[in-house]
CSV table of C-alpha atoms and ligand atoms in Angstrom, one decimal:
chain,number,residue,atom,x,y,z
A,1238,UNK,CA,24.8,13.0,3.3
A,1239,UNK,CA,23.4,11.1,0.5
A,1240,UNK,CA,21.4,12.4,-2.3
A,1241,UNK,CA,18.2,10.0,-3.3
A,1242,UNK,CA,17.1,10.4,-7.1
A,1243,UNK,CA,13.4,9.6,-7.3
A,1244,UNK,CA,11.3,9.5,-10.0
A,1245,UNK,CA,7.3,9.1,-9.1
A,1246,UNK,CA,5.4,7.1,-11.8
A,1247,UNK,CA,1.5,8.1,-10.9
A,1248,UNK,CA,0.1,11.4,-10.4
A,1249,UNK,CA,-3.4,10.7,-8.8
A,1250,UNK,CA,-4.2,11.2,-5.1
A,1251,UNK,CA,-1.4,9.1,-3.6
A,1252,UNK,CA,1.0,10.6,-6.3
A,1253,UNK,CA,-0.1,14.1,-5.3
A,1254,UNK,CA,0.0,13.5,-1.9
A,1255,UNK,CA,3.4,12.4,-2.4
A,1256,UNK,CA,4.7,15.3,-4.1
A,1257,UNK,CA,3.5,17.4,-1.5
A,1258,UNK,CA,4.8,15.0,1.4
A,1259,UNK,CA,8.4,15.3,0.1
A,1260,UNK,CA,8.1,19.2,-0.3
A,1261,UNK,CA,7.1,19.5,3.1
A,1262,UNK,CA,9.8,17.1,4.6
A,1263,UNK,CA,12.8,17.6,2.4
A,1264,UNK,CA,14.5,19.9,4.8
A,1265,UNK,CA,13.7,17.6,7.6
A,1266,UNK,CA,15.0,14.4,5.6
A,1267,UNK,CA,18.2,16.3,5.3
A,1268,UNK,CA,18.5,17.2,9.0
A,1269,UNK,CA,17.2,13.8,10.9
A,1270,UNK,CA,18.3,11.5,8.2
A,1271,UNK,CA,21.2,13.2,5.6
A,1272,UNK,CA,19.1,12.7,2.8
A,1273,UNK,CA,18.8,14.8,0.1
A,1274,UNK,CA,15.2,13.9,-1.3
A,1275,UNK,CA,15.6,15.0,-5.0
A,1276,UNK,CA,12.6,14.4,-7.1
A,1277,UNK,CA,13.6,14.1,-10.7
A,1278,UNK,CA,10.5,13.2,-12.6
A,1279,UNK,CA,6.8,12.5,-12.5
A,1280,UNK,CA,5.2,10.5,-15.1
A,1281,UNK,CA,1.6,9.4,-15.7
A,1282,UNK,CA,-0.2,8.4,-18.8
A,1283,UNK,CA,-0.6,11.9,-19.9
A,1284,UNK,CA,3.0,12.4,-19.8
A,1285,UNK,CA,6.8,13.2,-18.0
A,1286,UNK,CA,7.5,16.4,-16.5
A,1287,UNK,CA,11.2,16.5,-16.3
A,1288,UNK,CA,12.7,18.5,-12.8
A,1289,UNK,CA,15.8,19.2,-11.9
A,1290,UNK,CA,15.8,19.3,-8.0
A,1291,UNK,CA,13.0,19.4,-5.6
A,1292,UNK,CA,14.6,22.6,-4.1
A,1293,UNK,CA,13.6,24.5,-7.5
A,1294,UNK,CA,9.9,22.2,-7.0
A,1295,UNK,CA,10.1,24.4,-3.6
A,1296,UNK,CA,10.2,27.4,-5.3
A,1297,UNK,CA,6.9,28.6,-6.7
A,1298,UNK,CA,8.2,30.4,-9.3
A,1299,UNK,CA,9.2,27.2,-10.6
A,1300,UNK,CA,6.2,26.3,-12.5
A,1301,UNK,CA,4.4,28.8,-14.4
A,1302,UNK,CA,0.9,27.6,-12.9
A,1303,UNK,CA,0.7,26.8,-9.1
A,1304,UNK,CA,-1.2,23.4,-10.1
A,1305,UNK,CA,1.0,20.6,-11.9
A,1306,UNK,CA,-2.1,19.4,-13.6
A,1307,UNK,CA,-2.3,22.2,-16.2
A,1308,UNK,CA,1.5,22.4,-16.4
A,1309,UNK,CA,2.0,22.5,-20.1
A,1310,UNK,CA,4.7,20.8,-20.7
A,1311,UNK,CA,3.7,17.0,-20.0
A,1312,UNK,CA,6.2,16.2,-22.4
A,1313,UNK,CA,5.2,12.8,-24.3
A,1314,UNK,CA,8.7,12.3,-26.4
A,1315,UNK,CA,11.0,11.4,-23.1
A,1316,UNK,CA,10.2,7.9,-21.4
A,1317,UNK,CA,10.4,6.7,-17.4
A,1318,UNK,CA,13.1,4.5,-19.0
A,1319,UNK,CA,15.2,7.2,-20.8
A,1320,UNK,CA,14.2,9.8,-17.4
A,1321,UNK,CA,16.3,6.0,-15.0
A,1322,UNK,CA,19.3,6.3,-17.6
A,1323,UNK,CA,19.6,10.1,-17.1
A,1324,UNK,CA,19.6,9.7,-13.7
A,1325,UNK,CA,21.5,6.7,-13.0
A,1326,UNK,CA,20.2,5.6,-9.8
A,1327,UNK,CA,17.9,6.3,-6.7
A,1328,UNK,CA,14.0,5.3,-6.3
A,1329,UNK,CA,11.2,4.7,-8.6
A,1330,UNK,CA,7.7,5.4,-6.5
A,1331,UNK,CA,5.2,3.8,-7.6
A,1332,UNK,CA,2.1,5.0,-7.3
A,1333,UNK,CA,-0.1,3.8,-10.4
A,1334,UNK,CA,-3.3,1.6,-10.0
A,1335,UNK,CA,-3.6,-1.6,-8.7
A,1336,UNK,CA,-4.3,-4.1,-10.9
A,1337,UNK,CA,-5.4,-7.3,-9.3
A,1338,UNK,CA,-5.5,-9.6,-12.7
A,1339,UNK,CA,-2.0,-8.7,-15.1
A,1340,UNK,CA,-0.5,-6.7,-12.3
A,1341,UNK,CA,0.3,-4.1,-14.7
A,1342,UNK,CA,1.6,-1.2,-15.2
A,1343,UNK,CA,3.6,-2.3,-11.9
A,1344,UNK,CA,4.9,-5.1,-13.0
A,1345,UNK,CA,6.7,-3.9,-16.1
A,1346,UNK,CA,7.7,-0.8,-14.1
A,1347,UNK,CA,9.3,-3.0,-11.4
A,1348,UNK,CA,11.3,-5.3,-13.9
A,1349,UNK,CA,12.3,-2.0,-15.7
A,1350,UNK,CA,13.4,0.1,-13.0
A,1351,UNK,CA,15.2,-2.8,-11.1
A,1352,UNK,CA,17.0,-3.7,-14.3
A,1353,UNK,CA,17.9,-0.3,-14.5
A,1354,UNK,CA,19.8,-0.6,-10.7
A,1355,UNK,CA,17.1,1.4,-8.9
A,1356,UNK,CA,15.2,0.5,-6.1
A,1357,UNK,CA,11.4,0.7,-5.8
A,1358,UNK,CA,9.1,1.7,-3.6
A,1359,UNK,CA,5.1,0.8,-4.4
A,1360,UNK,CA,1.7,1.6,-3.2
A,1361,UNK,CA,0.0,-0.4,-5.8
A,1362,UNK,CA,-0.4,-4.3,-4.9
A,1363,UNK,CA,-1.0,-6.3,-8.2
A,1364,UNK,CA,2.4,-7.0,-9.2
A,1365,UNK,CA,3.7,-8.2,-6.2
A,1366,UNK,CA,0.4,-10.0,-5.1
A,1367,UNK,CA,0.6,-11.5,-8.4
A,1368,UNK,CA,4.3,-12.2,-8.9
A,1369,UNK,CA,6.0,-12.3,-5.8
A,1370,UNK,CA,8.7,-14.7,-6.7
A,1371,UNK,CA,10.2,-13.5,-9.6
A,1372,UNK,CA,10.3,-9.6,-8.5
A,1373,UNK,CA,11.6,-10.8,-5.5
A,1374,UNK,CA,14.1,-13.1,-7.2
A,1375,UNK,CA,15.3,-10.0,-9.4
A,1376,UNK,CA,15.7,-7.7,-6.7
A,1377,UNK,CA,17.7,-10.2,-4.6
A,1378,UNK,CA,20.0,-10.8,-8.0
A,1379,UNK,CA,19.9,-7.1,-7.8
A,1380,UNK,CA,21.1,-6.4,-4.7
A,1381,UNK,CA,18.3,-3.9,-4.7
A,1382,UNK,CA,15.1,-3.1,-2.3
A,1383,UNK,CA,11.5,-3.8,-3.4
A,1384,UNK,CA,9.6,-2.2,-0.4
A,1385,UNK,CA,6.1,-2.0,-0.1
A,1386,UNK,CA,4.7,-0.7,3.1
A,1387,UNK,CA,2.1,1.8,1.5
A,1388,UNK,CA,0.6,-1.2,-0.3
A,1389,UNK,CA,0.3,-3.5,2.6
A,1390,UNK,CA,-2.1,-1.0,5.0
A,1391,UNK,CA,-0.5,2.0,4.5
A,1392,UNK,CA,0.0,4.3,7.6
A,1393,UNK,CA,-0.3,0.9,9.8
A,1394,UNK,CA,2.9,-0.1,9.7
A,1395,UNK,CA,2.2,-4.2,8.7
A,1396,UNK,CA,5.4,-5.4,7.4
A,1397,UNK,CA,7.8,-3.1,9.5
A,1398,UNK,CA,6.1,-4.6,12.8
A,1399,UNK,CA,6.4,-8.4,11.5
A,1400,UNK,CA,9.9,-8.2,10.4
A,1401,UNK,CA,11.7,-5.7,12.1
A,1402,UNK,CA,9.4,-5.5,16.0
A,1403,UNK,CA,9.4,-9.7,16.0
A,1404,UNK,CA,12.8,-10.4,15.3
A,1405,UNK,CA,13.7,-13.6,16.7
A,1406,UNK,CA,10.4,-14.4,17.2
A,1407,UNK,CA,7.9,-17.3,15.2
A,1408,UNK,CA,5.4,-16.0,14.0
A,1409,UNK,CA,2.4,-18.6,14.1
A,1410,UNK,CA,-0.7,-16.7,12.5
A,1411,UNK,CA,-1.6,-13.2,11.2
A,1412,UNK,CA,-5.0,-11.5,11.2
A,1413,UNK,CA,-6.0,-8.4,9.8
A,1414,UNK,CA,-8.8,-5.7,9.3
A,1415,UNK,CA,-7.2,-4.3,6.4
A,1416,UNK,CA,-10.0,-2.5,4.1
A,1417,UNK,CA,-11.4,0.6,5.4
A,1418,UNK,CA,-14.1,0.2,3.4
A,1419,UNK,CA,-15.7,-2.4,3.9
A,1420,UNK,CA,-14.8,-2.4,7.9
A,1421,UNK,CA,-16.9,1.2,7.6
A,1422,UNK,CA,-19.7,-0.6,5.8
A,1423,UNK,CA,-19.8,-3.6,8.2
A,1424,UNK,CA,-19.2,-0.6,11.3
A,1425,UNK,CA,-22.2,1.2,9.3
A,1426,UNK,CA,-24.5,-2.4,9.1
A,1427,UNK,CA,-24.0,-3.2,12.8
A,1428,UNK,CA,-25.5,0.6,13.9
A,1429,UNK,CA,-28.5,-0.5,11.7
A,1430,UNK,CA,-27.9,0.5,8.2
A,1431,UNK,CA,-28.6,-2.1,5.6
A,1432,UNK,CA,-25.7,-3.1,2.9
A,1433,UNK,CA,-26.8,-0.9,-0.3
A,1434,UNK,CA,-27.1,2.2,2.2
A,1435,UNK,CA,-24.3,1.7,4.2
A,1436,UNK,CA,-22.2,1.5,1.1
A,1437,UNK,CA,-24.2,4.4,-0.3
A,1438,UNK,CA,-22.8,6.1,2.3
A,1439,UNK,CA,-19.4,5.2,2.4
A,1440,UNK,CA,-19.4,6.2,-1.7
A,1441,UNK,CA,-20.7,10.0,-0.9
A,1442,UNK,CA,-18.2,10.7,2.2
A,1443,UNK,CA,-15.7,9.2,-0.6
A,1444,UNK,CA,-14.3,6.8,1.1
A,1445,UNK,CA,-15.7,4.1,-0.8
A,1446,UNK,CA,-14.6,4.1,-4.6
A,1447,UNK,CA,-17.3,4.5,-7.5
A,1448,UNK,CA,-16.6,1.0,-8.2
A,1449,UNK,CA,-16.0,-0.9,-5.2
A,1450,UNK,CA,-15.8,-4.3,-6.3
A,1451,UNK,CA,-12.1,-4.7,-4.7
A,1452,UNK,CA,-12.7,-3.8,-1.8
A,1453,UNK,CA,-16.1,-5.3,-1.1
A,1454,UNK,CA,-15.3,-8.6,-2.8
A,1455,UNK,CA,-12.6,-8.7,-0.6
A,1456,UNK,CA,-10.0,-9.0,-3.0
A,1457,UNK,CA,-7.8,-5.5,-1.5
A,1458,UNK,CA,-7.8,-7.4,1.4
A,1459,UNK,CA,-6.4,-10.2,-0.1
A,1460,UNK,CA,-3.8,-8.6,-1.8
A,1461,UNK,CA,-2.6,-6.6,1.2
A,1462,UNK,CA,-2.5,-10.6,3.5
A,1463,UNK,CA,-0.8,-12.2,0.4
A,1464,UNK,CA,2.2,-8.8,0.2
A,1465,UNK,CA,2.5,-9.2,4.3
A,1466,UNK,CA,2.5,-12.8,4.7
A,1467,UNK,CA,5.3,-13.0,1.6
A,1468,UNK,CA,7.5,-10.4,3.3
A,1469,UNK,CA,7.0,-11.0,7.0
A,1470,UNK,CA,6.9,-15.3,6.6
A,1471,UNK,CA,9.0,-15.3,3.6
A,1472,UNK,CA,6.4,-17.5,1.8
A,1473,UNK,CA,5.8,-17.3,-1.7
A,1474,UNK,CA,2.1,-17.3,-2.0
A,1475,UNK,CA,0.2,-15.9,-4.9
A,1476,UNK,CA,-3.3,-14.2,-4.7
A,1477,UNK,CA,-4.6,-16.7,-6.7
A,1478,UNK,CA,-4.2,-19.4,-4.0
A,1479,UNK,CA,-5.9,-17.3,-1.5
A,1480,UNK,CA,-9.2,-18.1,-0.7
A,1481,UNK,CA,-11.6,-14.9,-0.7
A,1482,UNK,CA,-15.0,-14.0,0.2
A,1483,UNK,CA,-15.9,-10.6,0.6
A,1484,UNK,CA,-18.9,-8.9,2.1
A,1485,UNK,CA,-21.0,-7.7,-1.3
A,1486,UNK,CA,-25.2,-7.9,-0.6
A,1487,UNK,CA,-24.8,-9.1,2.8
A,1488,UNK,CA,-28.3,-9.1,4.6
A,1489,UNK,CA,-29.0,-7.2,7.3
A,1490,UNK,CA,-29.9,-10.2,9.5
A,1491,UNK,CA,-26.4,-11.4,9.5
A,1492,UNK,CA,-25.4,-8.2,11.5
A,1493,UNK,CA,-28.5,-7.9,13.3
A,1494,UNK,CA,-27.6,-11.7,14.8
A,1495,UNK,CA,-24.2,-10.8,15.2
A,1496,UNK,CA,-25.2,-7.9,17.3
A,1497,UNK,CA,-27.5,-10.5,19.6
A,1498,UNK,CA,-25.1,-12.4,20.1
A,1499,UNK,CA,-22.6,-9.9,21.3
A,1500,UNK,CA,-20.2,-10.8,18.3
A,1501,UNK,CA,-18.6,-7.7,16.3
A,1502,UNK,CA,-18.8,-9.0,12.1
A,1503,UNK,CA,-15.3,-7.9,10.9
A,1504,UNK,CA,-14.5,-9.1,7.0
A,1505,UNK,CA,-11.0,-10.7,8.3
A,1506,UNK,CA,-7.5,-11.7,6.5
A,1507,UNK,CA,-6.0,-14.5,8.2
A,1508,UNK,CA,-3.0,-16.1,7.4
A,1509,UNK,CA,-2.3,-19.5,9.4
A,1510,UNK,CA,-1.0,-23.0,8.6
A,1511,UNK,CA,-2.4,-26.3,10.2
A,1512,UNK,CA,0.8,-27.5,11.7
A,1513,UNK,CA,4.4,-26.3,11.8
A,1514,UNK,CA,5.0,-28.6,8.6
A,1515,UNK,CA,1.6,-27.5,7.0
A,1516,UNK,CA,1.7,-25.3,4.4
A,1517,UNK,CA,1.0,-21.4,4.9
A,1518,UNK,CA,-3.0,-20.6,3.1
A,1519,UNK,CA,-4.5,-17.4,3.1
A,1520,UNK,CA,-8.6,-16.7,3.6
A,1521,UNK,CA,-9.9,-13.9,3.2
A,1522,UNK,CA,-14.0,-13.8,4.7
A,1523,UNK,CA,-16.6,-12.4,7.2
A,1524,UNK,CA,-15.8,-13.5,11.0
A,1525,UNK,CA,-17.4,-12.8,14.4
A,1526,UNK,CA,-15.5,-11.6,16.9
A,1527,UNK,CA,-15.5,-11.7,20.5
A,1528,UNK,CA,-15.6,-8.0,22.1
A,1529,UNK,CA,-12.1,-9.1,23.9
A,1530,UNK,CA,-10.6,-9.6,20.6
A,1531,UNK,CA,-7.4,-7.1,19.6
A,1532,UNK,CA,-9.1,-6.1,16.9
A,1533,UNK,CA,-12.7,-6.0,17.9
A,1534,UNK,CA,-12.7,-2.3,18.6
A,1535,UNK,CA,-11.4,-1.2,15.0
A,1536,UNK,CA,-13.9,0.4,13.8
A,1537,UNK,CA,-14.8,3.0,10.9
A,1538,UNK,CA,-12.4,3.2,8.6
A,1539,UNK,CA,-9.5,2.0,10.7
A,1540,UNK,CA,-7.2,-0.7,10.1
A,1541,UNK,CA,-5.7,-3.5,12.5
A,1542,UNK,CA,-3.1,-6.3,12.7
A,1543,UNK,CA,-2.1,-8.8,14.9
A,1544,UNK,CA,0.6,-11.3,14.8
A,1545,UNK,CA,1.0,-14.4,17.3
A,1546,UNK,CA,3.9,-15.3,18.2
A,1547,UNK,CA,5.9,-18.0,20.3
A,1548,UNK,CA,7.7,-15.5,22.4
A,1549,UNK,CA,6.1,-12.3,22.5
A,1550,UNK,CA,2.3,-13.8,22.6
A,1551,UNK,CA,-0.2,-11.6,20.5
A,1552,UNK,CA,1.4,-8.2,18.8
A,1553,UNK,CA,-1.6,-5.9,18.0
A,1554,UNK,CA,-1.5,-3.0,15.7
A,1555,UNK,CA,-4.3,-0.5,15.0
A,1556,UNK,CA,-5.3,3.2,13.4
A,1557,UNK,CA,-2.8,4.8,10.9
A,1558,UNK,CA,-4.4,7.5,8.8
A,1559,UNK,CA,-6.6,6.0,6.1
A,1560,UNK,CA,-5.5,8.5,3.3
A,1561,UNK,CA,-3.4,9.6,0.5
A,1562,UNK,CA,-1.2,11.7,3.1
A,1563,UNK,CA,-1.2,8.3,4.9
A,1564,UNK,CA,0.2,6.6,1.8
A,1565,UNK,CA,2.7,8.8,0.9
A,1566,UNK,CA,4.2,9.0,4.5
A,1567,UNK,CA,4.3,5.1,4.2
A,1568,UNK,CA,6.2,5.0,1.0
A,1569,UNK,CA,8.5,8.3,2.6
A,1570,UNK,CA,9.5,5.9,5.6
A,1571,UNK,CA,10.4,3.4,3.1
A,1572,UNK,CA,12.5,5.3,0.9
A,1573,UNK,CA,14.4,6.3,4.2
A,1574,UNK,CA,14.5,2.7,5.5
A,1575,UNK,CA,16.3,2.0,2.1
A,1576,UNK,CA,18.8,4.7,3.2
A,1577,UNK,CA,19.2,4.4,6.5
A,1578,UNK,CA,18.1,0.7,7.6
B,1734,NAP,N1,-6.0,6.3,-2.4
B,1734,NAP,C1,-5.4,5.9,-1.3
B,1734,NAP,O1,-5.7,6.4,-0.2
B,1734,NAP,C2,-4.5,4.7,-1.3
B,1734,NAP,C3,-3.9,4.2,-0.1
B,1734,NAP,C4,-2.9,3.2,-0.2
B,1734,NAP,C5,-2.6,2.6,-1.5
B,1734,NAP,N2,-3.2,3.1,-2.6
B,1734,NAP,C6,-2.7,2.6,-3.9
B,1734,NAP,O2,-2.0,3.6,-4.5
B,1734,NAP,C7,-2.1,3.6,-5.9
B,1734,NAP,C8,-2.5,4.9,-6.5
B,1734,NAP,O3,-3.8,5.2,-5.9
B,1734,NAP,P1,-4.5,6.6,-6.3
B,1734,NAP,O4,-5.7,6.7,-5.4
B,1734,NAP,O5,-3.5,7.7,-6.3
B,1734,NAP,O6,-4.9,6.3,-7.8
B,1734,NAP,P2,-5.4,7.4,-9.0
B,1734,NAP,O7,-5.9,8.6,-8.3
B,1734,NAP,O8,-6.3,6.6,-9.9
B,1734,NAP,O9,-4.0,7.7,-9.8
B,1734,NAP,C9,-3.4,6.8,-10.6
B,1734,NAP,C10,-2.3,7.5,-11.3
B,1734,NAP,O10,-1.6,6.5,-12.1
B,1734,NAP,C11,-1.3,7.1,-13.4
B,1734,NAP,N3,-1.1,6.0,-14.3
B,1734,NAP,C12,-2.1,5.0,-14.7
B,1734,NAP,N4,-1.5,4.2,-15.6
B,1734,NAP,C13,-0.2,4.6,-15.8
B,1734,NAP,C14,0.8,4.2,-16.6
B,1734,NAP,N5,0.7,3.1,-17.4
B,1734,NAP,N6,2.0,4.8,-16.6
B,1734,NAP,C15,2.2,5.9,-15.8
B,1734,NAP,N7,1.2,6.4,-15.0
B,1734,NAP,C16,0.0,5.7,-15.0
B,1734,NAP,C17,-2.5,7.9,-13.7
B,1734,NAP,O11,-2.1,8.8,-14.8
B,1734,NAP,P3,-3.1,10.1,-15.3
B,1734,NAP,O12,-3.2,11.0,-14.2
B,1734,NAP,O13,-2.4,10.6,-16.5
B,1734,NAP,O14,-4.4,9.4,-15.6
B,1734,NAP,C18,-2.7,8.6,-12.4
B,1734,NAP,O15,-1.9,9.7,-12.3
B,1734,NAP,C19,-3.1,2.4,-6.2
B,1734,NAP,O16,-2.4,1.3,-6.5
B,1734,NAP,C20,-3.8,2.2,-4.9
B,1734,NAP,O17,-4.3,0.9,-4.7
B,1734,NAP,C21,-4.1,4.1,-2.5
């Protein structure tokens, strides 16, 4: 049996979801897998809360008030670098923001925590769509796993399918429907709804955020091509080389022609090179498919994948739950994965 420190920096919806994921599995992590999943510590800007196992988490006497948010002890004079000393070594989770331009607070909490000796897990994609050589280079020097499954779709399982499923196999192109949001707008668009209501829409069921600019401009999209395509090709491409172009104001006539001409408007990630000894490029835009297509029939806020190979032909994925629950589970199977590969 082995007993797996982790310490989860965020506390928002996937951080929540999280906590409650690895209450609800820790006696089956020990039975399937003979881990001992022992949350030490969540942090978030407010503060630490320090804990000593997630059996006494279990325990609802544990915390004077059933939610964490009011807990009052959010103690501000312990760090999430003095909280990796005390405990030596394990998993830091990330699940803070994603920031698309300085790639922070990932980025520091990456270099930190690897430093430290402890492997990370993320769901946010800025640091490693931003600097995906050097993390990867640190973690190599390491010895130590990066893994990043609940950044890269989530509950489809992207990166796990391209590395592990095609082993032995070249992969030749990638294409994705990787942003449920705008895939429900564009879903929303081709059943008549124009762009402002569709989106409208998508904000009050909540699965569009307040501010959606990520997603719509297609830069989540990009993020989530540039974190698969590094892991599953082994490339080194930054988001900055990627060539995006997302779906924001898009008239109604485009989808109304789409529809005539029996074409299904998908905003697409691919991932392709010209020739074998072409470099890999990533473009991120609107594209009409064919009915037949894999991924023509992902719809709503679902997901797809599909990877062409040389041996295997086309590998299509689709579905996994869109959600926080859906995040957390992805960054649970990678914490096992670290454990037992
Ligand atoms: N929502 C989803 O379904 C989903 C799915 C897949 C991936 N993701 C990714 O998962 C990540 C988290 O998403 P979310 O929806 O849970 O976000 P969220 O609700 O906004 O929560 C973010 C959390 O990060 C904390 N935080 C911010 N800056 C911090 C810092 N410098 N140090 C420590 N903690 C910090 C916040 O602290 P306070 O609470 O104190 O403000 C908050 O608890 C994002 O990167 C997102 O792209 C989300």
């Amino acid at each position: 049996m082995d007993k797996v420190n982790i310490i989860l920096v965020g506390f928002g919806r996937v951080g929540r979801a999280f906590f409650e994921l690895i209450k609800e599995k820790y006696d089956d992590c020990l039975q399937r897998y003979g881990l001992q999943v022992e949350l030490r510590g969540i942090a978030r800007q407010k503060g630490i809360v320090l804990l000593s196992s997630t059996q006494k988490v279990l325990s609802p006497s544990y915390f004077a008030e059933d939610d964490l948010d009011n807990l009052a002890d959010w103690i501000k004079a312990i760090t999430i670098s003095d909280l990796l000393d005390e405990f030596r070594e394990g998993v830091l989770v990330d699940c803070t923001p994603s920031n698309l331009i300085s790639g922070e607070p990932g980025l520091s909490l990456f270099r930190l925590a690897l430093d430290k000796g402890w492997h990370v897990v993320t769901a946010s994609k800025g640091a490693l769509a931003l600097w995906p050589d050097e993390l990867k280079e640190l973690a190599k020097k390491k010895g130590l796993n990066i893994k990043a499954s609940a950044a890269a779709a989530a509950a489809l399982p992207t990166l796990d399918v391209g590395r592990r499923a095609l082993a032995g196999s070249e992969i030749m192109a990638i294409e994705g429907i990787l942003n449920g949001t705008t895939n429900y707008i564009l879903t929303r668009m081709a059943e008549g709804l124009d762009f402002d209501e569709a989106l409208k829409e998508a904000q009050e069921k909540g699965i569009a955020e307040p501010e959606p600019s990520m997603d719509i401009d297609g830069w989540d999209t990009a993020a989530k091509m540039v974190i698969i395509a590094n892991e599953v090709l082994g490339t080194e491409i930054k988001l900055s080389e990627v060539q995006v172009r997302g779906i924001r104001g898009i008239k109604k006539e485009i989808a109304e022609k789409a529809s005539s001409l029996n074409k299904i408007l998908k905003l697409f990630g691919k991932c392709y090179r010209e020739k074998a000894s072409s470099p890999w490029k990533i473009e991120v835009g609107l594209a009409l498919l064919d009915p037949v297509h894999p991924l023509a029939r992902t719809s709503g806020t679902s997901k797809g994948i599909i990877f062409y190979t040389d041996t295997m032909g086309w590998v299509a994925v689709t579905g996994g739950q869109s959600s926080p629950k859906g995040a957390a589970a992805a960054l649970l199977k990678d914490i096992i994965s670290i454990y037992r590969p």
